[in-house]
Each structure stands twice: as structure tokens, then as C-alpha cells.
């Protein structure tokens, strides 16, 4: 018990300063030895206090602490020490609940600290909460109390999109002026670093105001910048944008990129998303090669670049869709996810007449690709030149393959078959039919009937075929697939027209299946 009192003395000294402990102790001892009247019975101890000395109990019960938090903390620590000395090693379950009910009768009301828990959270936690609100609602928290008046002014993530305005007027000039005033007001009162700035308002045109905002945020440690100008001519960002060396994510929409001559790249950039961008060939190549940490690159609907030369040693994700003549990779050892689409089916004709295989050139620097999506007319590009029966270096890591194909085009079928043979560990396959409106290439109706296969799809489990209409070339491919997939689990069909369902399903029932577990699912979605 002496050790327990020493422990209490230490805790009490921290809570009360230099108040005399012996005075409190003597009062409690005196109260214990003084006979009580009938009207004032001795307090009843809870079951968890069996054999517990009443002096220590009365001491811990009667000495009041300034706040409920300190009271609970001190009492819990004290009782925890008591429990360690108990013969059972712990207090009974109802002890702590008894203490909670008991203290309600003897202590004052709960302080503001426990009533308003959100206001006393750490600053970075409050910033995270406010960052998930629209900027309009974040600013509105300033009316809650004095403490909240300027809490919104320190949030490091600023997002200005359609949610920051609630205007019923159709006057575009009024809407634009109100949005400009809001952004000016927020940036003027903001106090602290800005890590993310997003401007994506569909009715906002490129203007001098955007130049001022970019200049303002460039002076902060901006890490993520998203600028989407949806209307008007391509917006040309100011040169100060290219001084933001802390950028890790840059996303631009409908912009004209002309960096200054002193631009040496973004040394910390990891993600680059360019959509509807106008940029010349040399600037594009310099931009990619001067971002040594770039891991994710997205290019959509660009102009000014015809030959895509990708030199990025840390690139892992590449998504592109547009019109171009050629694409090549250098130092892309880690590139694992590729999605590529060629929108114009006439661009590939500009490179015809070559004997070298585009298919081999495309995969020569992709040794560890795991997921490949061939969209639009890009398979036509890969079919240029002499297509081998297999790639010299098989794609052993490729587990997912998606191909958009014209099943009546013998050149595309040849390129697709080469890919299928070169992916020994393929697990999931998606084939999307792309019927041509004009017959301008050699057609073949019995390509998949021939014996092309010397090995099986030993790992293929899931297959999805969409856009088919039930023509012979498509049905031959399905028959070939079912007969060479011993572990196939599910084949999902998505016909182009619902009226083809009955004839299609009847034909499929006739096909032999190498997998006894394979099921064919018809989906109209």
C-alpha cells in the first residue's frame, strides 16, 4: 500500500502542483476514524474492491481534479495499479462502469474539450476533413465559431469545379465573374502551403485570371496541379508553371504547351496526363525524357506529334489514344500496363511497304508487360510488315489481353494469332469485333479453321467476346477458342444485336469444349 500511495503522490503532484498531500491524507484518515451517524452511512464499495483498503479508496474518490479528462485519466491509472495487486490480477467487469456513474454525481459538467471534440483535433486532421468538402462548404465553416473562422484558410488542397458554385442564373458573364471573385478571395486569404490546386469549371475560358492564379500557386510548394479549360481556344500556361519543381502530378486539358528555353524538366514528376494538348514533336520528346521519375503517362487527342518516341526509365503505365504514324519505346524496362488506340484507320497506310515487322518493334522494349489493351485501329498498325508466327521474346508476364479486331481481315487475324501464341501465361482475354464498312483488304472466311496451334491456352480462364453478329469468321474463332482452352471457366458473349441471340446460342451448343467446367454466358449489356 505504501508503493500505491507513493504512486498516487507522484500523480497528484503532477495534477495539483505543490499542494500538500499530507493534508488531504490526514483528512481522509480522520473521516475514517470518526463515527458516522445513521443518516450518513459508509459508502458501499463495488464488487471489484474486495478486501481493498478504504483509506486509499476514499483518497482517490474524494480528491477532486480540475477536469473530467484528468479525473478519468488519474482514476484509471490508480485503479489499474490496484488491479495489478488484486489476487485475481484484474478488476471485475462492472468496476469501471460503476466509477463512471459515480463520478457523474460528484463532478461538474463536462468541459468544452469533451463536448466539441472536432475543434480540438490536430490541425492536419482538420485540414484533411475540410479537403474532402467542396470549397464552398469548407469556407462556410468560418461561421461556426471564432476558432473556425480561418481554419479553412490553411487547407492545402484547393479544388474549384462545378460544385463550388450554386448559381441559378444562365448569364455566363455573371457566373464567370462570381467564380473569379471566389478564387481570388480564397487565394488572397489562404495562409500556408498549397499542395493541390484543381481548376475544372466547364464554362470557364482561358483568361488572364488563370495566369495570376498559376503565378500565385507557383510560389508555394505545389505538388499536384489539374488545369482543365473546357471551352475556347487552347490555353497557353505562363512560363512560371514550368518552375514548379515540386510537382508530382500534372494534368492539363485543352492547353498549348510552349515551355521556355530554360526549362530542364520536372525532376519530381511521377504522373503526367495530357488531353487535347497541342505540342510540337521536339517539345514532347524533351518533356518526357526530362522527367526521370515519371511512372504514369496519359496522352489523349493530341496534335503536333506524329512519332511517339517514349524514353522513360521508370514508366509503369502508358495510356494513349489519338492519331499518329509511329510509336517506339526506349528504356521502358518497368512498363507493365499499356493501353493504346489509333483513331484514324488511314494513318497506318503512310508506313506501308516496309518489310520489318511493327509487331516485333513494338514489343522489343516491353519485356515485363502484364496488361495490354489494343484499341481502335492499332491492330492494323501492328499487322504492318512480315508478321512472325511467334514473337522472338514471348511475353511471359502478360496475363490480360484486350484486342479490337476485324475478324474478316486476314492481316489482323495473323497479328492477333501471333500475340496469342506469344502469351503462354494468358489468363484473361477480351476480343471486340470491329466490322469494316468498306472491304478494302484481303478477306478470309476460314482463317480460324486451319490448324494454327501447337500448344494450348493452358492458363486461360476468362474470355469476353463483344460486338459479334454471328458471321462465320467470328464463330470459327469461338470454336477455336473453346477447343483449345482446357481450364476455361467462363465465356461471356455480348452480341451487337439482340436478335442474333437464338441463332448464336444454338451454334455454340454444337462446339466441342476442352474444359468440362466452361460455361457460356450471354449478356445484353
Protein backbone atom coordinates (compact mmCIF):
# COMPACT_ATOMS: atom_id res chain seq x y z
CA UNK A 1 0.00 0.00 0.00
CA UNK A 2 2.93 2.33 0.59
CA UNK A 3 4.00 1.87 -3.01
CA UNK A 4 0.48 2.69 -4.09
CA UNK A 5 0.45 5.89 -2.07
CA UNK A 6 3.84 6.88 -3.49
CA UNK A 7 2.42 6.38 -6.97
CA UNK A 8 -0.59 8.50 -6.07
CA UNK A 9 1.68 11.17 -4.64
CA UNK A 10 3.57 11.38 -7.91
CA UNK A 11 0.37 11.62 -9.96
CA UNK A 12 -1.17 14.15 -7.61
CA UNK A 13 1.96 16.29 -7.72
CA UNK A 14 1.69 16.48 -11.49
CA UNK A 15 -2.01 17.37 -11.36
CA UNK A 16 -2.04 19.86 -8.46
CA UNK A 17 1.43 21.33 -8.36
CA UNK A 18 2.86 21.75 -4.88
CA UNK A 19 -0.34 21.17 -2.88
CA UNK A 20 0.28 19.40 0.41
CA UNK A 21 -0.61 15.72 0.09
CA UNK A 22 -0.33 15.02 3.78
CA UNK A 23 -3.18 17.45 4.49
CA UNK A 24 -5.53 15.53 2.24
CA UNK A 25 -4.37 12.22 3.65
CA UNK A 26 -4.90 13.28 7.25
CA UNK A 27 -8.43 14.49 6.48
CA UNK A 28 -9.31 11.14 4.94
CA UNK A 29 -7.88 9.26 7.94
CA UNK A 30 -9.80 11.47 10.31
CA UNK A 31 -13.02 10.85 8.42
CA UNK A 32 -12.38 7.11 8.57
CA UNK A 33 -11.93 7.07 12.37
CA UNK A 34 -14.85 9.45 13.10
CA UNK A 35 -18.10 7.59 13.95
CA UNK A 36 -20.81 8.20 11.36
CA UNK A 37 -24.42 8.96 12.19
CA UNK A 38 -27.27 6.82 11.00
CA UNK A 39 -28.22 9.41 8.41
CA UNK A 40 -24.74 9.22 6.83
CA UNK A 41 -23.86 5.54 6.21
CA UNK A 42 -20.47 4.41 4.97
CA UNK A 43 -20.18 4.24 1.22
CA UNK A 44 -20.72 0.86 -0.34
CA UNK A 45 -17.78 -0.47 -2.32
CA UNK A 46 -18.32 -2.11 -5.66
CA UNK A 47 -17.56 -5.81 -6.08
CA UNK A 48 -14.20 -5.06 -7.64
CA UNK A 49 -12.91 -3.59 -4.35
CA UNK A 50 -12.93 -6.81 -2.33
CA UNK A 51 -10.53 -6.54 0.56
CA UNK A 52 -9.45 -3.09 -0.58
CA UNK A 53 -8.24 -0.60 2.00
CA UNK A 54 -10.88 2.10 2.40
CA UNK A 55 -8.30 4.80 3.04
CA UNK A 56 -6.90 4.63 -0.44
CA UNK A 57 -10.36 4.29 -1.91
CA UNK A 58 -11.62 7.35 -0.07
CA UNK A 59 -8.50 9.21 -1.06
CA UNK A 60 -9.00 8.50 -4.74
CA UNK A 61 -12.72 9.22 -4.55
CA UNK A 62 -12.77 12.49 -2.63
CA UNK A 63 -9.81 14.35 -4.07
CA UNK A 64 -11.21 16.32 -6.97
CA UNK A 65 -9.33 17.03 -10.15
CA UNK A 66 -9.91 20.09 -12.29
CA UNK A 67 -11.41 18.46 -15.37
CA UNK A 68 -13.20 15.26 -16.22
CA UNK A 69 -10.43 14.20 -18.52
CA UNK A 70 -7.79 14.48 -15.80
CA UNK A 71 -10.15 12.82 -13.34
CA UNK A 72 -10.77 9.79 -15.53
CA UNK A 73 -7.15 9.51 -16.52
CA UNK A 74 -5.91 9.69 -12.94
CA UNK A 75 -8.54 7.34 -11.56
CA UNK A 76 -7.99 4.84 -14.32
CA UNK A 77 -4.23 4.83 -13.71
CA UNK A 78 -4.75 4.45 -9.97
CA UNK A 79 -7.23 1.63 -10.29
CA UNK A 80 -5.03 -0.06 -12.83
CA UNK A 81 -2.29 -0.26 -10.22
CA UNK A 82 -4.80 -1.58 -7.71
CA UNK A 83 -5.89 -4.26 -10.14
CA UNK A 84 -2.32 -5.46 -10.55
CA UNK A 85 -2.22 -6.14 -6.80
CA UNK A 86 -5.53 -7.93 -6.79
CA UNK A 87 -5.31 -11.67 -6.22
CA UNK A 88 -7.21 -12.31 -9.45
CA UNK A 89 -4.98 -9.96 -11.45
CA UNK A 90 -7.82 -7.74 -12.73
CA UNK A 91 -10.88 -5.81 -11.60
CA UNK A 92 -14.33 -7.16 -12.20
CA UNK A 93 -16.15 -6.02 -15.33
CA UNK A 94 -18.61 -3.68 -13.62
CA UNK A 95 -15.95 -1.70 -11.74
CA UNK A 96 -15.21 0.87 -14.40
CA UNK A 97 -18.89 1.40 -15.25
CA UNK A 98 -19.56 1.95 -11.54
CA UNK A 99 -16.88 4.61 -11.45
CA UNK A 100 -18.37 6.37 -14.46
CA UNK A 101 -21.82 6.51 -12.83
CA UNK A 102 -20.31 7.53 -9.51
CA UNK A 103 -18.33 10.46 -10.90
CA UNK A 104 -21.44 11.93 -12.55
CA UNK A 105 -22.80 12.78 -9.09
CA UNK A 106 -19.69 14.38 -7.75
CA UNK A 107 -18.02 16.31 -10.56
CA UNK A 108 -19.07 19.40 -12.53
CA UNK A 109 -20.44 19.38 -16.08
CA UNK A 110 -18.33 18.19 -19.00
CA UNK A 111 -15.90 20.83 -20.25
CA UNK A 112 -15.82 22.16 -23.78
CA UNK A 113 -12.93 19.86 -24.63
CA UNK A 114 -15.15 16.80 -24.43
CA UNK A 115 -18.29 18.41 -25.87
CA UNK A 116 -16.57 19.77 -29.03
CA UNK A 117 -14.09 17.10 -29.97
CA UNK A 118 -13.68 18.16 -33.61
CA UNK A 119 -12.38 21.63 -32.78
CA UNK A 120 -9.56 20.17 -30.73
CA UNK A 121 -8.34 17.71 -33.34
CA UNK A 122 -4.81 18.23 -34.69
CA UNK A 123 -4.53 20.81 -37.43
CA UNK A 124 -3.54 18.36 -40.15
CA UNK A 125 -6.57 16.18 -39.33
CA UNK A 126 -8.92 19.16 -39.67
CA UNK A 127 -7.25 20.04 -42.97
CA UNK A 128 -7.94 16.52 -44.23
CA UNK A 129 -11.60 16.79 -43.22
CA UNK A 130 -12.06 20.16 -44.89
CA UNK A 131 -10.23 18.98 -48.01
CA UNK A 132 -12.93 16.38 -48.64
CA UNK A 133 -15.61 19.09 -48.68
CA UNK A 134 -16.41 21.34 -51.64
CA UNK A 135 -14.53 24.60 -51.24
CA UNK A 136 -17.86 26.37 -50.80
CA UNK A 137 -18.74 24.28 -47.74
CA UNK A 138 -15.21 24.48 -46.37
CA UNK A 139 -15.36 28.30 -46.36
CA UNK A 140 -18.80 28.18 -44.72
CA UNK A 141 -17.27 26.59 -41.60
CA UNK A 142 -15.93 30.06 -40.75
CA UNK A 143 -19.32 30.96 -39.23
CA UNK A 144 -19.26 28.12 -36.68
CA UNK A 145 -17.18 29.92 -34.07
CA UNK A 146 -14.13 32.12 -33.62
CA UNK A 147 -11.88 29.08 -33.66
CA UNK A 148 -13.26 28.05 -37.04
CA UNK A 149 -13.15 31.48 -38.64
CA UNK A 150 -9.88 30.91 -40.50
CA UNK A 151 -9.41 27.15 -40.28
CA UNK A 152 -10.37 26.79 -43.94
CA UNK A 153 -7.57 29.20 -44.88
CA UNK A 154 -4.89 26.59 -44.13
CA UNK A 155 -6.20 23.63 -46.13
CA UNK A 156 -3.51 22.56 -48.61
CA UNK A 157 -5.94 21.15 -51.21
CA UNK A 158 -7.94 23.66 -53.27
CA UNK A 159 -10.48 22.34 -55.77
CA UNK A 160 -12.55 24.73 -57.88
CA UNK A 161 -15.07 22.86 -60.02
CA UNK A 162 -18.81 22.95 -60.70
CA UNK A 163 -19.55 22.21 -57.05
CA UNK A 164 -18.05 25.46 -55.81
CA UNK A 165 -20.85 27.50 -57.40
CA UNK A 166 -24.59 27.26 -56.88
CA UNK A 167 -25.98 29.77 -59.35
CA UNK A 168 -29.39 29.50 -60.98
CA UNK A 169 -28.64 32.27 -63.48
CA UNK A 170 -27.83 31.39 -67.08
CA UNK A 171 -25.77 34.53 -67.60
CA UNK A 172 -22.29 33.19 -68.37
CA UNK A 173 -20.68 36.54 -67.69
CA UNK A 174 -22.21 36.67 -64.21
CA UNK A 175 -21.14 33.09 -63.47
CA UNK A 176 -17.61 33.73 -64.66
CA UNK A 177 -17.26 36.91 -62.60
CA UNK A 178 -18.53 35.17 -59.48
CA UNK A 179 -16.15 32.25 -59.95
CA UNK A 180 -13.21 34.59 -60.49
CA UNK A 181 -14.11 36.53 -57.34
CA UNK A 182 -14.35 33.32 -55.30
CA UNK A 183 -10.95 32.07 -56.42
CA UNK A 184 -9.36 35.50 -55.87
CA UNK A 185 -10.86 35.67 -52.39
CA UNK A 186 -9.67 32.20 -51.40
CA UNK A 187 -6.13 32.70 -52.68
CA UNK A 188 -5.91 36.13 -51.03
CA UNK A 189 -6.86 34.83 -47.58
CA UNK A 190 -5.12 31.47 -47.84
CA UNK A 191 -2.35 31.05 -45.29
CA UNK A 192 0.04 28.16 -45.70
CA UNK A 193 1.31 25.81 -48.39
CA UNK A 194 -0.84 24.70 -51.33
CA UNK A 195 -0.14 21.09 -52.24
CA UNK A 196 -3.01 20.60 -54.70
CA UNK A 197 -4.78 23.05 -56.99
CA UNK A 198 -7.55 21.91 -59.33
CA UNK A 199 -9.43 24.20 -61.70
CA UNK A 200 -12.09 22.40 -63.72
CA UNK A 201 -15.12 24.53 -64.46
CA UNK A 202 -16.86 23.67 -67.72
CA UNK A 203 -17.92 27.21 -68.59
CA UNK A 204 -14.59 28.88 -67.83
CA UNK A 205 -12.50 30.16 -70.72
CA UNK A 206 -8.78 30.75 -70.72
CA UNK A 207 -8.09 34.21 -69.36
CA UNK A 208 -5.52 36.40 -67.65
CA UNK A 209 -7.04 35.46 -64.30
CA UNK A 210 -5.74 31.91 -64.70
CA UNK A 211 -2.27 33.35 -65.28
CA UNK A 212 -2.44 35.17 -61.94
CA UNK A 213 -3.65 32.06 -60.12
CA UNK A 214 -0.86 29.91 -61.53
CA UNK A 215 1.66 32.59 -60.60
CA UNK A 216 0.29 32.59 -57.04
CA UNK A 217 0.43 28.83 -56.56
CA UNK A 218 3.84 28.55 -58.23
CA UNK A 219 5.28 30.44 -55.26
CA UNK A 220 4.03 27.69 -52.96
CA UNK A 221 5.20 24.10 -52.75
CA UNK A 222 2.57 22.91 -55.24
CA UNK A 223 2.68 19.13 -55.77
CA UNK A 224 -0.48 18.41 -57.77
CA UNK A 225 -1.86 20.68 -60.48
CA UNK A 226 -5.01 19.94 -62.50
CA UNK A 227 -5.98 22.54 -65.08
CA UNK A 228 -8.96 21.84 -67.36
CA UNK A 229 -10.10 24.59 -69.71
CA UNK A 230 -13.16 23.13 -71.37
CA UNK A 231 -14.10 25.90 -73.81
CA UNK A 232 -12.44 28.22 -76.25
CA UNK A 233 -9.03 28.12 -77.84
CA UNK A 234 -6.21 26.10 -76.26
CA UNK A 235 -4.95 27.91 -73.19
CA UNK A 236 -1.24 28.69 -73.04
CA UNK A 237 0.01 28.44 -69.44
CA UNK A 238 2.50 31.07 -68.26
CA UNK A 239 6.18 30.25 -68.02
CA UNK A 240 6.02 30.21 -64.22
CA UNK A 241 4.22 26.85 -64.46
CA UNK A 242 7.47 25.24 -65.59
CA UNK A 243 9.23 26.50 -62.46
CA UNK A 244 7.15 24.25 -60.17
CA UNK A 245 9.84 21.68 -59.45
CA UNK A 246 7.88 20.05 -56.60
CA UNK A 247 5.17 18.83 -58.97
CA UNK A 248 4.42 15.10 -58.72
CA UNK A 249 1.17 15.11 -60.75
CA UNK A 250 0.34 17.37 -63.68
CA UNK A 251 -2.93 17.19 -65.59
CA UNK A 252 -3.72 19.57 -68.45
CA UNK A 253 -6.77 19.74 -70.70
CA UNK A 254 -7.08 21.90 -73.83
CA UNK A 255 -3.73 23.61 -73.42
CA UNK A 256 -0.90 24.75 -75.67
CA UNK A 257 2.47 23.77 -74.24
CA UNK A 258 5.41 26.03 -75.08
CA UNK A 259 7.91 25.83 -72.22
CA UNK A 260 10.70 28.41 -72.02
CA UNK A 261 14.15 27.61 -73.34
CA UNK A 262 15.47 27.41 -69.78
CA UNK A 263 13.10 24.56 -68.91
CA UNK A 264 15.02 21.49 -67.75
CA UNK A 265 12.09 19.23 -66.93
CA UNK A 266 10.14 18.32 -63.82
CA UNK A 267 12.56 16.37 -61.64
CA UNK A 268 9.88 15.05 -59.23
CA UNK A 269 7.01 14.46 -61.65
CA UNK A 270 5.56 10.95 -61.41
CA UNK A 271 2.21 11.29 -63.22
CA UNK A 272 1.53 13.25 -66.42
CA UNK A 273 -1.94 13.45 -68.00
CA UNK A 274 -2.27 15.45 -71.24
CA UNK A 275 -5.61 15.58 -73.07
CA UNK A 276 -6.50 17.71 -76.09
CA UNK A 277 -2.99 19.11 -75.99
CA UNK A 278 -1.16 20.98 -78.73
CA UNK A 279 2.57 20.37 -78.56
CA UNK A 280 5.34 20.07 -81.12
CA UNK A 281 7.43 16.92 -81.58
CA UNK A 282 10.68 18.20 -80.06
CA UNK A 283 8.99 19.69 -77.00
CA UNK A 284 7.13 16.45 -76.35
CA UNK A 285 10.23 14.29 -76.55
CA UNK A 286 12.18 16.69 -74.32
CA UNK A 287 9.35 16.81 -71.79
CA UNK A 288 9.17 13.02 -71.44
CA UNK A 289 12.91 12.43 -71.31
CA UNK A 290 13.49 15.23 -68.77
CA UNK A 291 11.14 13.69 -66.18
CA UNK A 292 13.35 10.90 -64.75
CA UNK A 293 10.80 9.74 -62.14
CA UNK A 294 7.81 9.57 -64.49
CA UNK A 295 5.74 6.46 -63.77
CA UNK A 296 2.35 7.18 -65.38
CA UNK A 297 1.78 8.81 -68.78
CA UNK A 298 -1.60 9.51 -70.38
CA UNK A 299 -1.99 11.10 -73.83
CA UNK A 300 -5.40 11.63 -75.41
CA UNK A 301 -6.43 13.54 -78.54
CA UNK A 302 -3.16 15.40 -79.01
CA UNK A 303 -1.94 17.33 -82.03
CA UNK A 304 1.52 18.25 -83.26
CA UNK A 305 3.14 14.86 -82.50
CA UNK A 306 3.26 12.19 -85.20
CA UNK A 307 6.03 9.89 -83.94
CA UNK A 308 5.78 8.85 -80.34
CA UNK A 309 9.26 8.15 -79.00
CA UNK A 310 8.84 7.21 -75.35
CA UNK A 311 12.06 7.33 -73.32
CA UNK A 312 11.17 6.94 -69.63
CA UNK A 313 13.22 4.55 -67.48
CA UNK A 314 10.68 4.41 -64.63
CA UNK A 315 7.48 4.36 -66.69
CA UNK A 316 4.98 1.74 -65.49
CA UNK A 317 1.65 2.86 -67.00
CA UNK A 318 1.10 4.15 -70.55
CA UNK A 319 -2.33 5.11 -71.93
CA UNK A 320 -2.60 6.76 -75.33
CA UNK A 321 -5.34 7.46 -77.82
CA UNK A 322 -5.02 9.62 -80.90
CA UNK A 323 -3.70 9.92 -84.43
CA UNK A 324 -0.03 9.16 -85.01
CA UNK A 325 2.19 7.41 -87.54
CA UNK A 326 4.60 5.50 -85.36
CA UNK A 327 5.35 4.59 -81.75
CA UNK A 328 8.52 3.23 -80.16
CA UNK A 329 9.79 2.61 -76.64
CA UNK A 330 13.25 3.09 -75.19
CA UNK A 331 14.45 2.38 -71.66
CA UNK A 332 10.99 1.15 -70.62
CA UNK A 333 12.10 -1.90 -68.68
CA UNK A 334 9.44 -1.45 -65.98
CA UNK A 335 6.49 -0.67 -68.26
CA UNK A 336 3.74 -3.13 -67.26
CA UNK A 337 0.35 -1.64 -68.26
CA UNK A 338 -0.20 -0.38 -71.81
CA UNK A 339 -3.42 0.82 -73.43
CA UNK A 340 -3.04 2.19 -76.94
CA UNK A 341 -5.55 3.21 -79.59
CA UNK A 342 -5.12 4.56 -83.11
CA UNK A 343 -8.21 6.56 -84.05
CA UNK A 344 -7.60 7.10 -87.77
CA UNK A 345 -7.55 3.93 -89.89
CA UNK A 346 -5.71 5.72 -92.71
CA UNK A 347 -2.59 6.65 -90.77
CA UNK A 348 -1.14 3.15 -90.96
CA UNK A 349 -1.09 3.34 -94.77
CA UNK A 350 1.59 6.01 -94.65
CA UNK A 351 4.06 3.41 -93.36
CA UNK A 352 3.17 0.51 -95.67
CA UNK A 353 5.72 -1.07 -97.95
CA UNK A 354 8.10 -1.94 -95.11
CA UNK A 355 9.36 -5.48 -94.59
CA UNK A 356 10.25 -5.04 -90.93
CA UNK A 357 7.55 -6.12 -88.53
CA UNK A 358 5.87 -3.41 -86.47
CA UNK A 359 4.77 -6.13 -84.09
CA UNK A 360 8.32 -7.11 -83.22
CA UNK A 361 9.42 -3.47 -82.95
CA UNK A 362 6.59 -2.66 -80.58
CA UNK A 363 7.38 -5.43 -78.08
CA UNK A 364 11.17 -5.39 -78.21
CA UNK A 365 11.44 -2.97 -75.26
CA UNK A 366 8.46 -4.30 -73.29
CA UNK A 367 9.94 -7.35 -71.55
CA UNK A 368 7.72 -7.22 -68.46
CA UNK A 369 4.35 -6.10 -69.81
CA UNK A 370 1.49 -7.56 -67.77
CA UNK A 371 -1.62 -5.94 -69.25
CA UNK A 372 -2.16 -4.85 -72.87
CA UNK A 373 -5.18 -3.15 -74.46
CA UNK A 374 -5.15 -2.73 -78.27
CA UNK A 375 -7.93 -0.29 -79.14
CA UNK A 376 -9.47 1.15 -82.29
CA UNK A 377 -7.29 0.54 -85.37
CA UNK A 378 -3.96 -0.10 -83.68
CA UNK A 379 -4.02 -3.78 -84.60
CA UNK A 380 -3.81 -2.67 -88.24
CA UNK A 381 -0.61 -0.84 -87.36
CA UNK A 382 0.84 -3.94 -85.67
CA UNK A 383 -0.01 -6.03 -88.76
CA UNK A 384 2.33 -3.96 -90.96
CA UNK A 385 5.35 -5.85 -92.29
CA UNK A 386 6.21 -9.51 -92.02
CA UNK A 387 4.30 -10.86 -89.03
CA UNK A 388 6.06 -13.88 -87.48
CA UNK A 389 4.24 -16.90 -86.15
CA UNK A 390 5.54 -16.01 -82.65
CA UNK A 391 7.45 -13.14 -81.12
CA UNK A 392 11.21 -13.73 -80.68
CA UNK A 393 10.82 -12.99 -76.96
CA UNK A 394 7.48 -14.22 -75.58
CA UNK A 395 5.50 -12.05 -73.16
CA UNK A 396 5.73 -14.38 -70.20
CA UNK A 397 4.28 -11.83 -67.74
CA UNK A 398 1.27 -10.90 -69.85
CA UNK A 399 -1.88 -12.12 -68.08
CA UNK A 400 -4.54 -9.80 -69.57
CA UNK A 401 -5.02 -9.03 -73.27
CA UNK A 402 -7.74 -6.94 -74.94
CA UNK A 403 -7.92 -6.66 -78.73
CA UNK A 404 -10.27 -4.79 -81.04
CA UNK A 405 -10.24 -6.74 -84.31
CA UNK A 406 -11.90 -7.18 -87.67
CA UNK A 407 -12.37 -10.96 -87.85
CA UNK A 408 -12.67 -10.80 -91.64
CA UNK A 409 -9.27 -9.12 -92.08
CA UNK A 410 -6.63 -11.79 -92.62
CA UNK A 411 -3.76 -9.44 -91.69
CA UNK A 412 -5.33 -8.52 -88.36
CA UNK A 413 -6.12 -12.17 -87.65
CA UNK A 414 -2.50 -13.07 -88.34
CA UNK A 415 -1.24 -10.40 -85.93
CA UNK A 416 -3.76 -11.45 -83.26
CA UNK A 417 -2.76 -15.10 -83.60
CA UNK A 418 0.92 -14.16 -83.20
CA UNK A 419 0.06 -12.36 -79.97
CA UNK A 420 -1.95 -15.28 -78.62
CA UNK A 421 0.87 -17.70 -79.32
CA UNK A 422 3.39 -15.36 -77.64
CA UNK A 423 1.48 -15.12 -74.33
CA UNK A 424 1.95 -18.52 -72.64
CA UNK A 425 0.58 -17.34 -69.27
CA UNK A 426 -2.51 -15.52 -70.54
CA UNK A 427 -5.39 -15.75 -68.04
CA UNK A 428 -7.97 -13.26 -69.28
CA UNK A 429 -8.83 -12.36 -72.87
CA UNK A 430 -11.21 -9.75 -74.30
CA UNK A 431 -11.96 -9.63 -78.02
CA UNK A 432 -14.09 -6.85 -79.50
CA UNK A 433 -15.33 -7.17 -83.07
CA UNK A 434 -14.86 -4.16 -85.35
CA UNK A 435 -16.66 -4.77 -88.65
CA UNK A 436 -15.47 -2.63 -91.55
CA UNK A 437 -17.89 -0.63 -93.63
CA UNK A 438 -15.78 -0.89 -96.76
CA UNK A 439 -13.99 -4.03 -97.94
CA UNK A 440 -10.54 -2.76 -98.94
CA UNK A 441 -8.28 -5.56 -97.71
CA UNK A 442 -7.99 -9.25 -98.35
CA UNK A 443 -10.80 -11.14 -96.62
CA UNK A 444 -10.73 -14.64 -95.27
CA UNK A 445 -13.67 -16.67 -94.05
CA UNK A 446 -11.80 -19.76 -92.93
CA UNK A 447 -8.70 -18.40 -91.15
CA UNK A 448 -9.51 -19.90 -87.74
CA UNK A 449 -10.46 -23.26 -89.25
CA UNK A 450 -6.84 -24.06 -90.08
CA UNK A 451 -4.64 -25.86 -87.58
CA UNK A 452 -2.56 -22.99 -86.20
CA UNK A 453 -1.88 -24.37 -82.77
CA UNK A 454 0.98 -26.44 -81.43
CA UNK A 455 0.20 -25.73 -77.77
CA UNK A 456 -2.88 -24.87 -75.75
CA UNK A 457 -4.22 -21.95 -73.70
CA UNK A 458 -3.08 -23.72 -70.57
CA UNK A 459 -3.88 -20.80 -68.22
CA UNK A 460 -6.79 -19.04 -69.94
CA UNK A 461 -9.75 -18.85 -67.53
CA UNK A 462 -11.94 -15.89 -68.56
CA UNK A 463 -12.91 -14.79 -72.08
CA UNK A 464 -15.20 -11.98 -73.21
CA UNK A 465 -16.21 -11.52 -76.85
CA UNK A 466 -18.30 -8.46 -77.71
CA UNK A 467 -19.74 -6.83 -80.80
CA UNK A 468 -20.17 -10.05 -82.76
CA UNK A 469 -23.03 -10.65 -85.17
CA UNK A 470 -22.65 -14.40 -85.75
CA UNK A 471 -20.78 -14.35 -89.07
CA UNK A 472 -18.66 -17.36 -89.99
CA UNK A 473 -15.27 -15.84 -89.13
CA UNK A 474 -16.47 -14.92 -85.64
CA UNK A 475 -18.00 -18.34 -84.99
CA UNK A 476 -14.82 -20.03 -86.21
CA UNK A 477 -12.82 -18.06 -83.67
CA UNK A 478 -15.20 -19.07 -80.82
CA UNK A 479 -14.95 -22.70 -81.89
CA UNK A 480 -11.16 -22.48 -81.99
CA UNK A 481 -11.10 -20.86 -78.55
CA UNK A 482 -13.38 -23.40 -76.86
CA UNK A 483 -11.48 -26.37 -78.27
CA UNK A 484 -8.05 -25.12 -77.12
CA UNK A 485 -8.76 -23.87 -73.58
CA UNK A 486 -8.63 -26.79 -71.13
CA UNK A 487 -9.03 -24.66 -67.96
CA UNK A 488 -11.59 -22.18 -69.30
CA UNK A 489 -14.16 -21.21 -66.68
CA UNK A 490 -16.37 -18.64 -68.37
CA UNK A 491 -17.02 -17.35 -71.88
CA UNK A 492 -19.12 -14.18 -71.94
CA UNK A 493 -20.76 -13.14 -75.21
CA UNK A 494 -22.05 -9.64 -75.92
CA UNK A 495 -23.65 -9.64 -79.41
CA UNK A 496 -24.03 -6.44 -81.34
CA UNK A 497 -27.76 -7.06 -81.90
CA UNK A 498 -30.12 -8.87 -79.54
CA UNK A 499 -31.97 -10.57 -82.39
CA UNK A 500 -28.86 -12.68 -83.04
CA UNK A 501 -29.13 -14.37 -79.64
CA UNK A 502 -31.03 -17.54 -80.54
CA UNK A 503 -29.04 -18.46 -83.63
CA UNK A 504 -25.80 -17.68 -81.87
CA UNK A 505 -26.55 -19.85 -78.85
CA UNK A 506 -27.73 -22.78 -80.97
CA UNK A 507 -24.48 -22.69 -82.93
CA UNK A 508 -22.37 -22.55 -79.76
CA UNK A 509 -24.04 -25.66 -78.32
CA UNK A 510 -22.59 -27.66 -81.19
CA UNK A 511 -18.98 -26.73 -80.42
CA UNK A 512 -16.69 -29.08 -78.55
CA UNK A 513 -15.30 -27.72 -75.28
CA UNK A 514 -11.87 -28.69 -73.99
CA UNK A 515 -12.87 -27.62 -70.47
CA UNK A 516 -15.65 -29.51 -68.71
CA UNK A 517 -16.14 -26.53 -66.40
CA UNK A 518 -16.56 -23.92 -69.13
CA UNK A 519 -19.85 -22.05 -69.09
CA UNK A 520 -21.16 -19.75 -71.80
CA UNK A 521 -22.93 -16.62 -70.61
CA UNK A 522 -24.99 -14.37 -72.83
CA UNK A 523 -25.02 -10.70 -71.82
CA UNK A 524 -27.05 -7.96 -73.49
CA UNK A 525 -25.36 -5.11 -71.60
